[in-house]
XYZ file of C-alpha atoms in Angstrom:
515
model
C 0.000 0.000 0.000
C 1.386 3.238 -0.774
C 2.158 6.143 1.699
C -0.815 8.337 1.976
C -1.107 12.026 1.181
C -0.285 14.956 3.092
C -0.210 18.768 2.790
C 2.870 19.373 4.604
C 6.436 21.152 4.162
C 8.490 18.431 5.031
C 8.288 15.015 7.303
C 10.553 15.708 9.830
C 9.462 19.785 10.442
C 6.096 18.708 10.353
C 5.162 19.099 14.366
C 7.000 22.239 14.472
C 5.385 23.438 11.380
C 2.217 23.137 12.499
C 2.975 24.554 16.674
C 4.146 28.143 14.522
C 0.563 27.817 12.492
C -0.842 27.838 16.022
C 1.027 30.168 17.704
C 0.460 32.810 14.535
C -3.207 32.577 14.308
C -3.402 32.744 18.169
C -2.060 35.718 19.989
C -2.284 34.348 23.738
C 0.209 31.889 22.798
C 4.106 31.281 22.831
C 6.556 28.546 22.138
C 9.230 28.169 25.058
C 12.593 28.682 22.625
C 14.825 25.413 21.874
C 11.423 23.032 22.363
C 8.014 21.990 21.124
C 6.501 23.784 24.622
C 3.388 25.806 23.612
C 2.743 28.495 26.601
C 0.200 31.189 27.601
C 1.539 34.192 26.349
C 0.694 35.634 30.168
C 2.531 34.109 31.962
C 3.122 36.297 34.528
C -0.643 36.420 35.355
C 0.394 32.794 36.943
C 2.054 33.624 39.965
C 0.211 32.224 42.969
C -1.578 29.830 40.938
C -1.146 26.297 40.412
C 0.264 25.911 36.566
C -1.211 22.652 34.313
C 0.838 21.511 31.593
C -0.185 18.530 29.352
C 1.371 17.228 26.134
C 1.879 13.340 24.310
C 3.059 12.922 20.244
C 1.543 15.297 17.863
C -1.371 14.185 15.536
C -4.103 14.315 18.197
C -4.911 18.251 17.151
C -6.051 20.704 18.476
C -4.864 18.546 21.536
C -3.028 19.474 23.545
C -1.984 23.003 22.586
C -4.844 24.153 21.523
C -6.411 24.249 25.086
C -3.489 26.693 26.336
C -4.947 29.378 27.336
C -6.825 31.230 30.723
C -9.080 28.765 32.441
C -7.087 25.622 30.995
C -3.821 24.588 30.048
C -0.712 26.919 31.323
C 0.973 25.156 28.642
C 1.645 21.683 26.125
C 4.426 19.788 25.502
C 3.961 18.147 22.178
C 6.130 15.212 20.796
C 6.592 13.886 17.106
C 3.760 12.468 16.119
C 1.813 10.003 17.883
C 5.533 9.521 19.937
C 5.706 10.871 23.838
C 7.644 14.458 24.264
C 10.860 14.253 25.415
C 11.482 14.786 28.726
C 13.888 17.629 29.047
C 11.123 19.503 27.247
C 8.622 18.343 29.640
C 11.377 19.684 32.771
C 11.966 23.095 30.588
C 7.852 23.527 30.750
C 8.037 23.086 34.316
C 10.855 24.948 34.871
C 9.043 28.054 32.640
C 5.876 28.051 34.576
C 7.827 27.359 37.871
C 10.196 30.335 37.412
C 6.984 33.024 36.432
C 5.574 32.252 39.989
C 3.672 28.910 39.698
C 2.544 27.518 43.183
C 2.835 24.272 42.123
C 2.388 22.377 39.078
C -0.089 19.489 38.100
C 0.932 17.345 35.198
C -2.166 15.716 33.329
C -1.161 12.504 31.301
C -3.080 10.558 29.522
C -2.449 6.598 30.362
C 0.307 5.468 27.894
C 3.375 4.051 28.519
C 5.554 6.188 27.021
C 3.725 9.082 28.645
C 3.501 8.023 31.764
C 7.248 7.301 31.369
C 8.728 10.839 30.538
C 6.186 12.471 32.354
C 7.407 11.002 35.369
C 10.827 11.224 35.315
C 10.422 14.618 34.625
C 8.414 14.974 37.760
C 11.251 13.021 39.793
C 13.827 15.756 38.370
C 11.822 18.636 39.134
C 10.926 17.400 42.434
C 14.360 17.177 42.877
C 15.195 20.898 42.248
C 12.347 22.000 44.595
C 9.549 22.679 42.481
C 6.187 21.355 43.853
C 4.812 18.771 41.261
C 1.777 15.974 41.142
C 0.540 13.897 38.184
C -2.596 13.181 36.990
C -2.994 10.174 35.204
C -6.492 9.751 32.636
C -7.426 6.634 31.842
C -11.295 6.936 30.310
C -11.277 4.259 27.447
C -14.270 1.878 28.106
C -13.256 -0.472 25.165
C -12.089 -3.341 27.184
C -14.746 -4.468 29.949
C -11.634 -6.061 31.949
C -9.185 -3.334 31.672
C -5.451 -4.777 31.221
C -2.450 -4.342 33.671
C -1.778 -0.754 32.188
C -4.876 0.165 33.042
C -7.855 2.105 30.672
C -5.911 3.992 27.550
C -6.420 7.845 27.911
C -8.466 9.584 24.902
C -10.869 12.250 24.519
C -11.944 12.468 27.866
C -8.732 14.284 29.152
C -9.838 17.332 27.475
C -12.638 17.734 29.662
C -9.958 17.184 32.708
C -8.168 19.789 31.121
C -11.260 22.046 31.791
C -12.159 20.997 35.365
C -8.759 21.224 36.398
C -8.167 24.646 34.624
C -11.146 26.389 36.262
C -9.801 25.326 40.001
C -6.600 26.872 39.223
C -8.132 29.967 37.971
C -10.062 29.790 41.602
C -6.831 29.986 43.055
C -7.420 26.242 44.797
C -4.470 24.429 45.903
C -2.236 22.026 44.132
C -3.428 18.939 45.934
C -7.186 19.839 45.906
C -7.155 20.027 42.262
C -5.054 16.720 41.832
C -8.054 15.121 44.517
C -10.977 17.065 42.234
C -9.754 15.982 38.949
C -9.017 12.401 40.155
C -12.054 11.940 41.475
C -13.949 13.818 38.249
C -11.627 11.406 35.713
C -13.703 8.304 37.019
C -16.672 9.601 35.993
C -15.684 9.613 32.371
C -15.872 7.183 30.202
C -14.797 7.642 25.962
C -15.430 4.620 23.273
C -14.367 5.454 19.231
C -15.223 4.086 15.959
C -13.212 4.156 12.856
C -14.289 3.245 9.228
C -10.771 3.900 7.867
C -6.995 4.190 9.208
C -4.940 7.099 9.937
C -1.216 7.271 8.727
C 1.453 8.631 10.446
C 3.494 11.453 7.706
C 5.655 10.066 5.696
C 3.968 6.545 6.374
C 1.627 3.903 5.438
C -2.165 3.122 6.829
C -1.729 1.767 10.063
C -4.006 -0.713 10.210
C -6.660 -2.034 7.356
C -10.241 -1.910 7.088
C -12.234 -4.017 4.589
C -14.910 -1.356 2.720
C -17.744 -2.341 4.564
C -16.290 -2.710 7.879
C -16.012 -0.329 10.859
C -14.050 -0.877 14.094
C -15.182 -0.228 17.800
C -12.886 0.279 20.578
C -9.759 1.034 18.741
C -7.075 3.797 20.409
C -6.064 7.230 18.942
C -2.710 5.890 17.758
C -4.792 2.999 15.921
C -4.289 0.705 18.313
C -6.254 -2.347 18.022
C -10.173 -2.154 19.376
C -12.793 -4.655 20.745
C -14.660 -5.491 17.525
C -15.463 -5.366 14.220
C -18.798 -5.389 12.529
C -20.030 -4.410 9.024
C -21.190 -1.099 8.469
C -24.705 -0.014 9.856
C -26.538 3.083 10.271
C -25.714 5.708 12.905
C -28.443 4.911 15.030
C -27.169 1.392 15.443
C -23.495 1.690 16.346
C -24.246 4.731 18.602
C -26.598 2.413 20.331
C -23.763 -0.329 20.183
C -21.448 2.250 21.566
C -23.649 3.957 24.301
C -24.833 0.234 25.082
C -20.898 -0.828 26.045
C -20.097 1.930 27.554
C -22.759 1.981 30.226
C -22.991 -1.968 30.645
C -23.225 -2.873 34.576
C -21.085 -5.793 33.867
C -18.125 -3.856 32.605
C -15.179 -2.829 34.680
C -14.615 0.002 32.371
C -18.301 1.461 32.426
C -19.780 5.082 32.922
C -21.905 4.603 36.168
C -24.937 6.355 35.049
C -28.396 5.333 35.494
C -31.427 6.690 34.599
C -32.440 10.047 35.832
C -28.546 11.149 35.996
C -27.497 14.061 34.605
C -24.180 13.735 32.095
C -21.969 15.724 29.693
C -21.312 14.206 25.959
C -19.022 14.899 24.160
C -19.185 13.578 20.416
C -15.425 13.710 18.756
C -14.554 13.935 15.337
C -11.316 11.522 15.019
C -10.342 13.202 12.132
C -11.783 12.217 8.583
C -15.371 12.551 9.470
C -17.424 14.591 7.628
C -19.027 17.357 9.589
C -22.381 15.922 8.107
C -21.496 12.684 9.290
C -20.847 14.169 13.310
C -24.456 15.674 13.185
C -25.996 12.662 12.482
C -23.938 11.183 15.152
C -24.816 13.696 17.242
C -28.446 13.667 17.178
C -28.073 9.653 16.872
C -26.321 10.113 20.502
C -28.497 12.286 21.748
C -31.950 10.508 20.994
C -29.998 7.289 22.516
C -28.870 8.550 26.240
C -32.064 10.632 26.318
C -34.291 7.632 25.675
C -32.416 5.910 28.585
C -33.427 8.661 31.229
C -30.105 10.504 31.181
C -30.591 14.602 31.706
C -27.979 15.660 28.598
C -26.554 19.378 30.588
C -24.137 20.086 27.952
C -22.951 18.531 24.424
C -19.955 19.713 22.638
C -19.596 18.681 19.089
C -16.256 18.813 16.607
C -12.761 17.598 16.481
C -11.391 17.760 20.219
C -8.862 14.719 20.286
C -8.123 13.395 16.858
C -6.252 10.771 15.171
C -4.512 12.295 12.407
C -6.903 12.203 9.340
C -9.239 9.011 10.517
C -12.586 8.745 10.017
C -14.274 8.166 12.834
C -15.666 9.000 16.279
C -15.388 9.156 19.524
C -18.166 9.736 22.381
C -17.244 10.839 25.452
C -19.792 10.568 28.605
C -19.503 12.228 31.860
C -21.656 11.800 35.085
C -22.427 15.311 35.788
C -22.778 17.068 39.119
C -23.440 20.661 40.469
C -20.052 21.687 41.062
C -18.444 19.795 37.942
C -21.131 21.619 35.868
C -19.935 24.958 37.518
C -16.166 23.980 36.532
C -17.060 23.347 32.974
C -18.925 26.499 32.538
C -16.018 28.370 34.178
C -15.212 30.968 31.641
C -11.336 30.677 29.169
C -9.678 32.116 26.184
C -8.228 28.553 24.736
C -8.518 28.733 21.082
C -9.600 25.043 20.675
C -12.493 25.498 23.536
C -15.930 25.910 21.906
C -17.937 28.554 22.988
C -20.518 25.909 24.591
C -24.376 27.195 26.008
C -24.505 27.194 29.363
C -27.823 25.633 28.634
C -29.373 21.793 29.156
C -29.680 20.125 26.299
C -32.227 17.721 27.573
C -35.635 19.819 27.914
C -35.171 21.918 25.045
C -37.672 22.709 22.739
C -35.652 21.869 19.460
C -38.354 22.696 16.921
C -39.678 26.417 15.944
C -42.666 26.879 14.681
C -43.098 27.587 11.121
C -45.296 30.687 10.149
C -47.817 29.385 8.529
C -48.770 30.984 4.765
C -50.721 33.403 4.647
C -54.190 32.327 3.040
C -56.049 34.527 -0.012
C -59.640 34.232 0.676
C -61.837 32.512 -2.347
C -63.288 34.797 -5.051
C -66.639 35.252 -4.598
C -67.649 35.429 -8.133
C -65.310 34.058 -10.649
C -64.878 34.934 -13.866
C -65.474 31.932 -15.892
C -64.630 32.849 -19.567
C -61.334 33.757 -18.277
C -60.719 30.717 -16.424
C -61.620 29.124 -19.638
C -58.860 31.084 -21.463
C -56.554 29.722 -18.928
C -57.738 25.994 -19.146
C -57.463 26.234 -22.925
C -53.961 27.679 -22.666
C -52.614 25.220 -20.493
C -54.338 22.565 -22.037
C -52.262 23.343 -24.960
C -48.839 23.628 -23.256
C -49.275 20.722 -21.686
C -50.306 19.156 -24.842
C -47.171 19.779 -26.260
C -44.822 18.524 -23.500
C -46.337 15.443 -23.291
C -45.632 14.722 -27.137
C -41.956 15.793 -26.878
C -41.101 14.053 -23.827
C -39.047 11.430 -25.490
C -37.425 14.616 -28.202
C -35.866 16.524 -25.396
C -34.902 13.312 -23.201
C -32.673 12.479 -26.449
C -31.829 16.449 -27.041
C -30.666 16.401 -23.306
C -28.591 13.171 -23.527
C -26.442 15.398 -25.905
C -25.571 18.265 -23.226
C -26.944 16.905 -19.729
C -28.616 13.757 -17.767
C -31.339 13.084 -20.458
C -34.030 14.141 -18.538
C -35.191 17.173 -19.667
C -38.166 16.012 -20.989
C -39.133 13.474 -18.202
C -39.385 16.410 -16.234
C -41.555 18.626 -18.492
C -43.724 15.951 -18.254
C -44.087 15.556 -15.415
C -45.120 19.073 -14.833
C -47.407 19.190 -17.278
C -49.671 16.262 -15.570
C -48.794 17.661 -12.443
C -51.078 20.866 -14.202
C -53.702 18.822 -15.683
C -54.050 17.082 -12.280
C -54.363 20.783 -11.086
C -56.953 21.352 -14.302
C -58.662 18.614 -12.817
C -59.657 19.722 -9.491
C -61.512 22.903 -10.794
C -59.513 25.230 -8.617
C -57.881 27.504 -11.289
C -58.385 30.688 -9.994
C -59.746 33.817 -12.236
C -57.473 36.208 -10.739
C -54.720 36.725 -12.775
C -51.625 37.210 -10.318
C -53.688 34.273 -8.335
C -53.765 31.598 -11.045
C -49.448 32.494 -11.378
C -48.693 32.456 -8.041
C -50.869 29.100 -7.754
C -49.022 27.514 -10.774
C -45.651 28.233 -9.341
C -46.741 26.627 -6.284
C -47.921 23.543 -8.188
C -44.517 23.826 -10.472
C -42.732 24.318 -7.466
C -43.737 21.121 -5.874
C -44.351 18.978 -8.611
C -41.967 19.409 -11.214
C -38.419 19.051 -8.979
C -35.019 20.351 -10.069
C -33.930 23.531 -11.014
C -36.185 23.431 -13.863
C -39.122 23.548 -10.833
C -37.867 26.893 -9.356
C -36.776 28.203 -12.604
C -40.451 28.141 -13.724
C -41.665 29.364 -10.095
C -39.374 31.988 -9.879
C -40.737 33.241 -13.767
C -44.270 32.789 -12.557
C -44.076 34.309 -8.977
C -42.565 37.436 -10.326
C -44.662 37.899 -13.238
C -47.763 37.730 -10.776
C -46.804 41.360 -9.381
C -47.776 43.675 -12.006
C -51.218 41.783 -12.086
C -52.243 42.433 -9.073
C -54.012 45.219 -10.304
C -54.131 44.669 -13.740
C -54.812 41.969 -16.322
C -55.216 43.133 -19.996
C -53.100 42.633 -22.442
C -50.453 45.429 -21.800
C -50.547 43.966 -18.372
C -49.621 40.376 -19.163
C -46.738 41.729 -21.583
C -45.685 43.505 -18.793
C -45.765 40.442 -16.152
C -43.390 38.267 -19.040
C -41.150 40.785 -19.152
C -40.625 41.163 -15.283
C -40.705 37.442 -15.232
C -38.032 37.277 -17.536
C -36.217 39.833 -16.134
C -36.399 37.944 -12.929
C -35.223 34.439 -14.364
C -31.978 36.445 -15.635
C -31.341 38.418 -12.603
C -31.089 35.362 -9.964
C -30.136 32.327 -12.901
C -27.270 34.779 -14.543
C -28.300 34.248 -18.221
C -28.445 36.653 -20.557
C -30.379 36.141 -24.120
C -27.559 34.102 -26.239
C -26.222 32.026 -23.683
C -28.489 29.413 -25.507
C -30.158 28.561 -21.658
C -33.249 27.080 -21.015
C -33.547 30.730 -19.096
C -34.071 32.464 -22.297
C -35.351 30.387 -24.647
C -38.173 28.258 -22.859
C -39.316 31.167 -21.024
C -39.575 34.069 -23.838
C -40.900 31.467 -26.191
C -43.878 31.060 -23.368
C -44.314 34.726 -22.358
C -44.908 35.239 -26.111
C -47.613 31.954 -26.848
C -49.542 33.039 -22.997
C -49.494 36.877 -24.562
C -50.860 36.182 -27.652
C -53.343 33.471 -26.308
C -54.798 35.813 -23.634
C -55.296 38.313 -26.884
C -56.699 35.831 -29.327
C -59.079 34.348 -26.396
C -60.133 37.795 -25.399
């Protein structure tokens, strides 16, 4: 398989490349010189506060830099991609945000290895020059109902860690408070993905396959082998699979909710997936915990942890409480941090009414010879579509989809069904506006509003009117209309400004001959 795609400058400057695209479009941030250490650009403001500094390998964007900022991270170390930091960058972080006044500092690592490796030894070395440091360790993966001896894998879940733990510091609470708060708030979280496709690390190929018509549950951000593997199925179904796992009593991994409990989700783009595709998940997720009782207090939606260009998702849950809904709400400036409502979801009225049409009343007296001048018109139009049908089908083939005259047939019984029910009204900007409806509706395609649009706007000048100079008048402001909002101009050999002047001219000289 060959190496996949992507839009960089160069393998190796990749991670650094993309920390300066960061730090440019964000002004609160900085990049500690010599390392890949993203900092607030305020770091003064620090002093007295307990600093939180994050990091693991690059590829998980915007995590973790992009939650540097007031009210979260003091600052990221990021490594190469998908690869821990080193840890003399990790000690120069701590060393930065020790030096501008930090009381304390409170390392939050997700569970790998590696991580939990340099993270720690860097925490042994600045112990060991004085500076006051604890670790954090996020495990919230519920893929594996007996978790293995290195415990749950941390995923998307640390980002909302990341926002607990940044609002205490902000509150000026203690170093060992937070560590107990956040500890205590990461067991309440529980994250489960889905791929339908690999990611590939730069310069790389896939790292792992996936058959067309499979998807994966379970798997880690790295790609790192999940619980299952199913054929593909509609969003409602593997968000139920998901939701299912992740809350199942008999599962040491498990969200403890019940119904009744109030939660936070969190639905994750890994990557590739479109934004369509997250919506539906999103609603899919929603209908699903709200139909087991759960109270839904906030939902973020859009890439938070991601794996590099996968497509997939990830939904993280979160047994809610008073104060932890206070801590999330907590205001801060970090770029990647939606702007969420500090609004249930659960309760909301999601629908708005629609205003309903206003209704003409009926004419009292109609005029019947000019209804009759209508029928006969569109008798004959009709008429004349229906005979072609199978001509401009084969004219169409030529230039477009060969179905030009499919759907001018279609519109023209669509009017003789209207015919039909005797309600042609006599009213002359009435019986347009009631055509375009019926074109509108019936007809489809561009070729539907085209015809609408022409028929709406020729209504207005006979509101008042309707002789002959009045009806010129209406083509030509129909017309005018079809060229102002479809862009053609006579000559550009359109259906625009052939179909419809050829019609304005047969109604105009009907409604004279008939009257």
């Amino acid at each position: 398989m060959e190496v996949s795609k992507k839009l960089l400058n160069s393998v190796p400057g990749c991670v650094d490349d993309a920390l300066r695209g960061l730090i440019s479009c964000s002004p609160g941030l900085r990049v500690l010189q010599g390392h890949r250490v993203v900092l607030r650009a305020d770091l003064e403001r620090i002093k007295g506060q307990v600093a939180l500094l994050s990091g693991g390998g690059s590829g998980h964007e915007p995590a973790h830099a992009g939650y540097v900022g007031p009210g979260m991270l003091t600052g990221a170390i990021a490594g190469p991609v998908f690869t821990s930091p080193p840890v003399g960058s990790i000690v120069a972080a701590i060393r930065a945000v020790a030096y501008a006044g930090a009381a304390g500092v409170l390392l939050i690592v997700k569970n790998y290895t590696g991580d939990r490796l340099n993270f720690g030894l860097a925490l042994e070395r600045a112990r060991r020059e004085g500076v006051d440091v604890e670790m954090a360790v996020i495990g919230d993966d519920c893929a594996f109902t007996s978790p293995r001896k290195a415990g749950r894998r941390g995923i998307c879940g640390t980002v909302l860690i990341h926002k607990i733990a940044g609002a205490l510091a902000e509150q000026g609470k203690h170093l060992q408070e937070i560590f107990q708060i956040v500890t205590e708030a990461a067991a309440r979280i529980g994250t489960l993905g889905v791929s339908l496709s690999p990611c590939s690390v730069p310069g790389s190929r896939p790292t792992f396959q996936l058959a067309v018509d499979e998807l994966e549950i379970g798997l880690g951000i790295h790609g790192e082998a999940g619980v299952r593997r199913d054929k593909m199925m509609s969003s409602d179904q593997i968000v139920k699979i998901m939701i299912d796992h992740m809350t199942d009593p008999v599962s040491q991994s498990r969200v403890n909710v019940k119904s009744g409990d109030s939660v936070i989700l969190v639905v994750n783009n890994l990557g590739g997936l479109s934004c369509l595709e997250l919506q539906i998940v999103a609603d899919s997720a929603v209908r699903c915990l709200e139909g087991k009782g759960l109270q839904i207090e906030r939902a973020m939606l859009g890439s938070f942890m991601t794996a590099l260009e996968m497509s997939g998702v990830s939904l993280t849950i979160m047994k809610s409480s008073e104060e932890l809904l206070k801590l999330y709400d907590y205001e801060t400036a970090a770029p990647a941090w939606p702007p969420v409502p500090r609004i249930p979801v659960t309760g909301q009225t999601r629908i708005f009414p629609c205003v309903p049409e206003s209704t003409q009343p009926k004419e009292l007296v109609p005029d019947v010879k000019r209804v009759q001048v209508y029928r006969h018109i569109l008798e004959n139009i009709c008429k004349t579509l229906l005979s072609l049908e199978e001509e401009l089908n084969e004219l169409d083939r030529a230039a477009g989809d060969g179905d030009c005259g499919s759907t001018h047939a279609r519109a023209a019984q669509a009017i003789r069904d209207w015919i039909s029910s005797g309600e042609i009204p006599s009213h002359s900007a009435r019986f347009l506006t009631t055509l375009s409806h019926v074109l509108l509706e019936k007809m489809g395609g561009s070729s539907g509003a085209l015809y609408s649009l022409f028929l709406t706007a020729a209504a207005n000048p006979l509101q008042n009117e309707c002789g002959p100079e009045a009806w010129a008048a209406a083509m030509d402001v129909g017309i005018e209309a079809m060229k102002r909002y479809g862009g053609a101009e006579p000559g550009d050999r359109t259906m625009v400004c052939r179909d419809q002047i050829t019609a304005a001219l047969y109604v105009v000289r009907s409604y004279i001959s008939l009257t």
